[in-house]
Amino acid sequence: MHTLSSLRLPALFLAVALLVGGCDGFDSGTPPTQSTGGSEATVSFKTDNISITEESGEVTIEVTVTNPPNDTVSAEVLYADGTSSTSPSDFNLASSPNVGSGYVAGRVVFPDTATTGNTQTLTLDITDEEENEPKEEGVFVFQNVTNASVGGTNRLTVAIGAIEIFFKDFEDGSLGPMSVFNVTNGNGWGVGNFDNNTYAVANAFGGSEASNSWLISPAINFNDFEGETLTFRNKRRFDDGGIERGLMVKVSTDYDGSGNPENFTWTDVSDQVENYSQDESYVASGEIDLSGSEFQGDEVYIAFKYISSGTGPGTSEEWQVDDVRVVGR
């Protein structure tokens, strides 16, 4: 029988992707007023991507609630069989209730005393049936939600066979070990927090000049891995009519770790991003393939470049980045 906060199942290797909500904030200047939207109760996955090794033996799925009513909120977490490339037996779900489109992994329940940001969990023991198998992905979604709707982070992907090389979720309230280089004197990358979610954020509004700011990972050694991929979540607020998009993703193998990044060679992988946010909702980037020979080295840097055409309404937009993850095998 599944319990509220702990659902146990057998052992393997994995990574989990989800979509979370969150909003607002930047380090410099005066931020525009945050719109909190309506008061509708929602449930969301805490994150959209988790990577663990098979030695870890389990993965914990976290679900959060926003604007709960004075009533119990509950939701079933469903393993989406047709969308997943894994087998339900990898999660010991073959004998669980099958509802046609998947297998019920368990139900989370928030009591009527829950407040925004409260979390409930399901813990899955993973079973690795093969050694060194190629990466597979198990997808989890919500169904049968009571007294709430499904929020922005409505899908969790568990990537089995992936090793987490780098991960930053900014929950410690800092950008480190990522670093910032501001090419101009405009507002640069900082840390924001909204709805119990912390993230990296850049917003040129109110700055002294148009922004050109780089958020750069520490050096990552790709030589010990294959099949490297990058994922992250992003969210956009406001609009900059002077540029097509204020967020770019770049990769370098010759950056020195501290200088002006524009004096070094960067490969732009922005076109590989499957999803850029179009409004005030987080979206998952999709997998960005960094396995090519041009990305290999013992010191590989990944950067998020933020630019604006100005500093006022209509000439600046805000970009939030969260859950930056690099995995390999």
Short mmCIF file of C-alpha atoms in Angstrom, two decimals:
data_model
loop_
_atom_site.label_atom_id
_atom_site.label_comp_id
_atom_site.label_asym_id
_atom_site.label_seq_id
_atom_site.Cartn_x
_atom_site.Cartn_y
_atom_site.Cartn_z
CA MET A 1 0.00 0.00 0.00
CA HIS A 2 1.28 3.45 -0.87
CA THR A 3 1.70 5.92 1.97
CA LEU A 4 1.34 9.71 1.88
CA SER A 5 4.96 10.78 2.17
CA SER A 6 6.97 7.72 1.28
CA LEU A 7 6.34 5.31 -1.59
CA ARG A 8 9.13 2.72 -1.85
CA LEU A 9 10.10 0.79 -5.01
CA PRO A 10 13.41 -1.02 -6.25
CA ALA A 11 17.02 0.37 -7.46
CA LEU A 12 18.62 2.14 -10.58
CA PHE A 13 20.19 5.18 -12.05
CA LEU A 14 18.17 8.27 -12.93
CA ALA A 15 17.39 11.92 -13.59
CA VAL A 16 14.09 13.72 -13.16
CA ALA A 17 12.71 16.69 -15.07
CA LEU A 18 9.81 18.88 -14.04
CA LEU A 19 8.38 22.30 -14.39
CA VAL A 20 7.95 24.61 -11.38
CA GLY A 21 6.35 27.98 -10.92
CA GLY A 22 8.08 30.93 -9.44
CA CYS A 23 8.46 34.57 -10.30
CA ASP A 24 10.31 37.74 -10.07
CA GLY A 25 13.13 39.62 -8.54
CA PHE A 26 16.53 40.92 -9.55
CA ASP A 27 19.60 42.18 -7.83
CA SER A 28 20.06 45.75 -9.04
CA GLY A 29 17.74 48.74 -9.37
CA THR A 30 14.08 48.78 -8.44
CA PRO A 31 12.15 45.77 -9.74
CA PRO A 32 8.79 46.22 -11.38
CA THR A 33 5.80 45.22 -9.30
CA GLN A 34 5.31 41.44 -9.25
CA SER A 35 1.93 40.23 -10.35
CA THR A 36 0.78 37.35 -8.19
CA GLY A 37 -2.10 36.39 -10.43
CA GLY A 38 -5.24 34.75 -9.08
CA SER A 39 -5.70 32.73 -5.92
CA GLU A 40 -6.51 29.40 -7.56
CA ALA A 41 -5.00 26.44 -5.73
CA THR A 42 -2.42 24.50 -7.77
CA VAL A 43 -0.11 21.51 -7.33
CA SER A 44 3.26 21.32 -9.11
CA PHE A 45 6.36 19.18 -9.14
CA LYS A 46 9.13 20.83 -7.14
CA THR A 47 11.61 20.45 -10.00
CA ASP A 48 11.61 19.13 -13.53
CA ASN A 49 14.95 17.32 -13.58
CA ILE A 50 16.77 15.08 -11.09
CA SER A 51 19.91 13.05 -11.80
CA ILE A 52 21.18 10.28 -9.55
CA THR A 53 23.48 7.30 -9.86
CA GLU A 54 22.29 3.76 -9.40
CA GLU A 55 24.32 3.60 -6.18
CA SER A 56 21.90 6.14 -4.71
CA GLY A 57 19.19 3.51 -4.87
CA GLU A 58 16.18 5.83 -4.81
CA VAL A 59 14.73 9.09 -6.00
CA THR A 60 12.34 11.41 -4.17
CA ILE A 61 9.54 13.10 -6.09
CA GLU A 62 8.52 16.35 -4.40
CA VAL A 63 5.14 18.00 -4.99
CA THR A 64 4.27 21.51 -3.79
CA VAL A 65 0.98 23.32 -3.32
CA THR A 66 0.20 27.00 -3.97
CA ASN A 67 -2.78 28.95 -2.61
CA PRO A 68 -4.37 25.92 -0.94
CA PRO A 69 -8.02 26.24 0.14
CA ASN A 70 -9.19 25.49 3.66
CA ASP A 71 -9.70 21.92 2.53
CA THR A 72 -7.65 18.83 1.71
CA VAL A 73 -5.79 18.89 -1.61
CA SER A 74 -4.64 15.63 -3.19
CA ALA A 75 -3.21 14.39 -6.47
CA GLU A 76 -2.16 11.10 -8.00
CA VAL A 77 1.31 10.88 -9.55
CA LEU A 78 1.10 8.82 -12.73
CA TYR A 79 3.94 7.08 -14.57
CA ALA A 80 3.17 7.89 -18.22
CA ASP A 81 3.80 4.57 -19.93
CA GLY A 82 3.33 5.65 -23.54
CA THR A 83 5.59 8.73 -23.16
CA SER A 84 8.37 7.02 -21.20
CA SER A 85 11.26 5.09 -22.73
CA THR A 86 11.82 3.19 -19.48
CA SER A 87 9.81 0.20 -18.30
CA PRO A 88 7.44 0.58 -15.34
CA SER A 89 9.31 -2.34 -13.79
CA ASP A 90 12.35 -0.03 -13.48
CA PHE A 91 10.27 1.73 -10.81
CA ASN A 92 8.59 -1.46 -9.54
CA LEU A 93 5.28 -0.25 -10.96
CA ALA A 94 4.31 -3.23 -13.11
CA SER A 95 1.97 -4.47 -10.37
CA SER A 96 0.59 -1.01 -9.54
CA PRO A 97 -2.86 0.14 -10.69
CA ASN A 98 -2.88 0.60 -14.48
CA VAL A 99 -5.23 3.32 -15.71
CA GLY A 100 -4.76 2.89 -19.46
CA SER A 101 -2.21 5.63 -20.03
CA GLY A 102 0.14 4.61 -17.25
CA TYR A 103 0.69 3.32 -13.74
CA VAL A 104 -0.24 5.02 -10.50
CA ALA A 105 2.98 5.70 -8.56
CA GLY A 106 1.12 7.04 -5.53
CA ARG A 107 -1.02 9.83 -4.16
CA VAL A 108 0.10 12.92 -2.25
CA VAL A 109 -2.25 14.59 0.20
CA PHE A 110 -2.02 18.11 1.65
CA PRO A 111 -4.07 18.64 4.82
CA ASP A 112 -6.49 21.53 5.20
CA THR A 113 -3.82 23.32 7.27
CA ALA A 114 -1.32 23.41 4.36
CA THR A 115 0.07 26.75 3.24
CA THR A 116 1.70 27.90 -0.01
CA GLY A 117 4.99 26.11 -0.58
CA ASN A 118 4.22 23.07 1.57
CA THR A 119 5.72 19.89 0.11
CA GLN A 120 4.70 16.22 0.05
CA THR A 121 6.93 13.44 -1.28
CA LEU A 122 6.94 10.03 -2.92
CA THR A 123 10.15 8.02 -2.62
CA LEU A 124 10.84 5.52 -5.40
CA ASP A 125 13.43 2.78 -5.14
CA ILE A 126 14.99 2.29 -8.56
CA THR A 127 15.84 -1.09 -10.13
CA ASP A 128 18.73 -1.13 -12.60
CA GLU A 129 18.23 -4.24 -14.69
CA GLU A 130 21.32 -3.70 -16.87
CA GLU A 131 24.77 -2.25 -16.31
CA ASN A 132 25.92 0.65 -18.49
CA GLU A 133 22.62 0.78 -20.36
CA PRO A 134 21.90 3.83 -22.55
CA LYS A 135 19.96 6.69 -21.03
CA GLU A 136 16.22 6.16 -20.73
CA GLU A 137 13.55 8.50 -19.47
CA GLY A 138 10.55 7.84 -17.26
CA VAL A 139 7.89 10.56 -17.34
CA PHE A 140 5.55 11.36 -14.44
CA VAL A 141 2.44 13.57 -14.59
CA PHE A 142 -0.56 14.38 -12.40
CA GLN A 143 -4.08 12.99 -12.54
CA ASN A 144 -7.19 12.96 -10.35
CA VAL A 145 -6.36 16.23 -8.60
CA THR A 146 -8.91 17.29 -5.98
CA ASN A 147 -9.60 20.86 -4.78
CA ALA A 148 -6.84 22.29 -6.99
CA SER A 149 -5.61 22.47 -10.58
CA VAL A 150 -2.24 21.49 -12.01
CA GLY A 151 0.37 24.27 -11.91
CA GLY A 152 3.20 25.20 -14.25
CA THR A 153 5.54 22.34 -13.34
CA ASN A 154 3.25 19.59 -14.52
CA ARG A 155 5.70 17.00 -15.82
CA LEU A 156 8.66 15.19 -14.25
CA THR A 157 11.20 13.30 -16.35
CA VAL A 158 13.37 10.65 -14.71
CA ALA A 159 16.45 9.97 -16.87
CA ILE A 160 17.90 6.58 -16.06
CA GLY A 161 21.51 5.97 -17.01
CA ALA A 162 22.51 9.63 -16.67
CA ILE A 163 25.26 10.87 -14.36
CA GLU A 164 24.86 14.37 -13.00
CA ILE A 165 28.01 16.33 -13.86
CA PHE A 166 26.83 19.76 -12.71
CA PHE A 167 23.70 21.06 -11.03
CA LYS A 168 22.67 24.45 -9.64
CA ASP A 169 19.19 25.26 -8.33
CA PHE A 170 20.08 28.51 -6.46
CA GLU A 171 18.16 27.37 -3.38
CA ASP A 172 21.12 28.38 -1.20
CA GLY A 173 20.42 31.99 -2.14
CA SER A 174 23.64 32.47 -4.11
CA LEU A 175 24.84 32.21 -7.71
CA GLY A 176 28.05 30.39 -6.74
CA PRO A 177 29.85 28.41 -8.02
CA MET A 178 28.54 30.18 -11.13
CA SER A 179 30.01 33.64 -11.71
CA VAL A 180 28.85 36.89 -13.31
CA PHE A 181 30.70 39.13 -15.77
CA ASN A 182 29.00 42.41 -16.67
CA VAL A 183 30.26 43.71 -20.01
CA THR A 184 28.32 46.98 -19.54
CA ASN A 185 27.35 48.95 -16.45
CA GLY A 186 23.75 47.85 -16.80
CA ASN A 187 21.94 45.58 -14.34
CA GLY A 188 23.42 42.08 -14.28
CA TRP A 189 22.54 38.62 -13.02
CA GLY A 190 21.46 38.22 -9.41
CA VAL A 191 19.29 35.96 -7.24
CA GLY A 192 15.52 36.29 -6.92
CA ASN A 193 12.88 34.52 -4.86
CA PHE A 194 9.14 34.24 -5.30
CA ASP A 195 6.56 31.67 -4.19
CA ASN A 196 9.22 29.74 -2.22
CA ASN A 197 11.37 29.30 -5.32
CA THR A 198 14.86 30.79 -5.70
CA TYR A 199 16.44 31.36 -9.11
CA ALA A 200 18.96 33.38 -11.12
CA VAL A 201 17.44 36.52 -12.65
CA ALA A 202 18.49 39.44 -14.85
CA ASN A 203 16.41 42.55 -15.54
CA ALA A 204 17.73 45.72 -17.20
CA PHE A 205 14.86 47.89 -15.95
CA GLY A 206 16.10 51.00 -14.14
CA GLY A 207 19.77 50.39 -14.91
CA SER A 208 22.32 53.00 -15.91
CA GLU A 209 22.61 51.59 -19.44
CA ALA A 210 21.53 48.63 -21.55
CA SER A 211 22.59 45.29 -20.08
CA ASN A 212 25.12 42.76 -21.34
CA SER A 213 25.62 40.31 -18.50
CA TRP A 214 26.99 36.75 -18.51
CA LEU A 215 26.17 34.05 -15.95
CA ILE A 216 28.94 31.47 -16.34
CA SER A 217 29.37 27.98 -14.92
CA PRO A 218 32.61 26.85 -13.32
CA ALA A 219 34.91 24.75 -15.50
CA ILE A 220 33.37 21.33 -16.13
CA ASN A 221 35.48 18.33 -17.19
CA PHE A 222 33.77 16.59 -20.11
CA ASN A 223 36.64 14.17 -20.80
CA ASP A 224 35.36 11.51 -18.41
CA PHE A 225 31.86 11.37 -19.92
CA GLU A 226 29.91 10.77 -23.11
CA GLY A 227 26.55 11.97 -24.33
CA GLU A 228 26.59 15.22 -22.37
CA THR A 229 23.36 17.21 -22.33
CA LEU A 230 22.29 20.50 -20.73
CA THR A 231 18.82 21.26 -19.38
CA PHE A 232 17.41 24.21 -17.45
CA ARG A 233 14.13 25.96 -16.72
CA ASN A 234 13.44 29.51 -17.81
CA LYS A 235 10.82 32.20 -17.43
CA ARG A 236 10.35 35.58 -19.09
CA ARG A 237 8.60 38.70 -17.84
CA PHE A 238 7.87 41.90 -19.79
CA ASP A 239 8.95 42.57 -23.38
CA ASP A 240 11.93 44.17 -25.11
CA GLY A 241 10.79 45.34 -28.52
CA GLY A 242 14.34 46.14 -29.61
CA ILE A 243 15.62 42.54 -29.58
CA GLU A 244 14.29 39.17 -30.64
CA ARG A 245 15.20 37.47 -27.36
CA GLY A 246 17.25 38.64 -24.39
CA LEU A 247 18.58 35.22 -23.29
CA MET A 248 21.27 33.24 -25.11
CA VAL A 249 23.07 30.00 -24.20
CA LYS A 250 26.74 29.60 -25.09
CA VAL A 251 29.56 27.07 -24.55
CA SER A 252 33.33 27.63 -24.51
CA THR A 253 36.39 25.40 -24.22
CA ASP A 254 38.95 28.24 -24.18
CA TYR A 255 37.48 30.69 -21.63
CA ASP A 256 39.97 31.51 -18.85
CA GLY A 257 37.36 31.51 -16.07
CA SER A 258 37.58 35.18 -15.10
CA GLY A 259 38.10 37.52 -18.08
CA ASN A 260 35.67 39.29 -20.36
CA PRO A 261 33.88 36.37 -22.04
CA GLU A 262 33.50 38.33 -25.26
CA ASN A 263 37.26 38.05 -25.77
CA PHE A 264 37.02 34.24 -26.04
CA THR A 265 35.44 31.68 -28.36
CA TRP A 266 31.88 30.63 -27.61
CA THR A 267 29.59 28.28 -29.52
CA ASP A 268 26.01 29.53 -29.46
CA VAL A 269 23.59 26.66 -28.72
CA SER A 270 20.53 28.87 -28.27
CA ASP A 271 18.82 27.33 -31.30
CA GLN A 272 18.92 23.95 -29.58
CA VAL A 273 16.69 25.20 -26.78
CA GLU A 274 13.30 23.65 -27.49
CA ASN A 275 11.34 25.97 -25.22
CA TYR A 276 11.84 29.62 -24.37
CA SER A 277 9.22 31.06 -22.05
CA GLN A 278 6.72 33.33 -23.77
CA ASP A 279 5.01 34.57 -20.61
CA GLU A 280 5.22 34.49 -16.82
CA SER A 281 5.44 30.69 -16.59
CA TYR A 282 8.45 28.45 -16.23
CA VAL A 283 9.15 26.08 -19.10
CA ALA A 284 11.70 23.30 -19.48
CA SER A 285 14.42 23.98 -22.05
CA GLY A 286 14.48 20.47 -23.46
CA GLU A 287 17.79 18.64 -23.90
CA ILE A 288 20.66 20.59 -25.42
CA ASP A 289 23.17 18.20 -26.98
CA LEU A 290 26.75 18.96 -25.88
CA SER A 291 28.23 15.63 -26.96
CA GLY A 292 29.90 16.98 -30.13
CA SER A 293 33.68 17.17 -30.47
CA GLU A 294 33.59 20.98 -30.36
CA PHE A 295 32.37 20.81 -26.75
CA GLN A 296 34.89 18.30 -25.39
CA GLY A 297 37.66 19.29 -22.99
CA ASP A 298 38.73 19.26 -19.37
CA GLU A 299 37.56 22.86 -18.86
CA VAL A 300 34.18 23.47 -20.50
CA TYR A 301 32.16 26.57 -19.57
CA ILE A 302 28.43 27.07 -20.08
CA ALA A 303 27.06 30.62 -20.05
CA PHE A 304 23.68 32.36 -20.05
CA LYS A 305 24.08 35.74 -21.76
CA TYR A 306 21.47 38.38 -21.00
CA ILE A 307 21.10 41.52 -23.12
CA SER A 308 18.63 44.38 -23.39
CA SER A 309 18.10 47.20 -25.86
CA GLY A 310 17.51 49.73 -23.09
CA THR A 311 16.55 50.22 -19.46
CA GLY A 312 12.89 51.18 -19.51
CA PRO A 313 9.47 49.78 -20.34
CA GLY A 314 9.45 48.19 -23.78
CA THR A 315 13.27 48.12 -23.94
CA SER A 316 14.00 45.59 -21.21
CA GLU A 317 12.71 42.20 -20.24
CA GLU A 318 13.38 39.95 -17.28
CA TRP A 319 14.75 36.42 -17.64
CA GLN A 320 14.81 33.85 -14.88
CA VAL A 321 16.91 30.67 -15.05
CA ASP A 322 16.68 27.73 -12.64
CA ASP A 323 17.71 24.08 -12.25
CA VAL A 324 20.77 24.26 -14.51
CA ARG A 325 21.84 20.66 -15.03
CA VAL A 326 24.51 18.89 -17.11
CA VAL A 327 24.40 15.11 -17.33
CA GLY A 328 26.47 12.50 -19.16
CA ARG A 329 27.07 8.79 -19.10
#
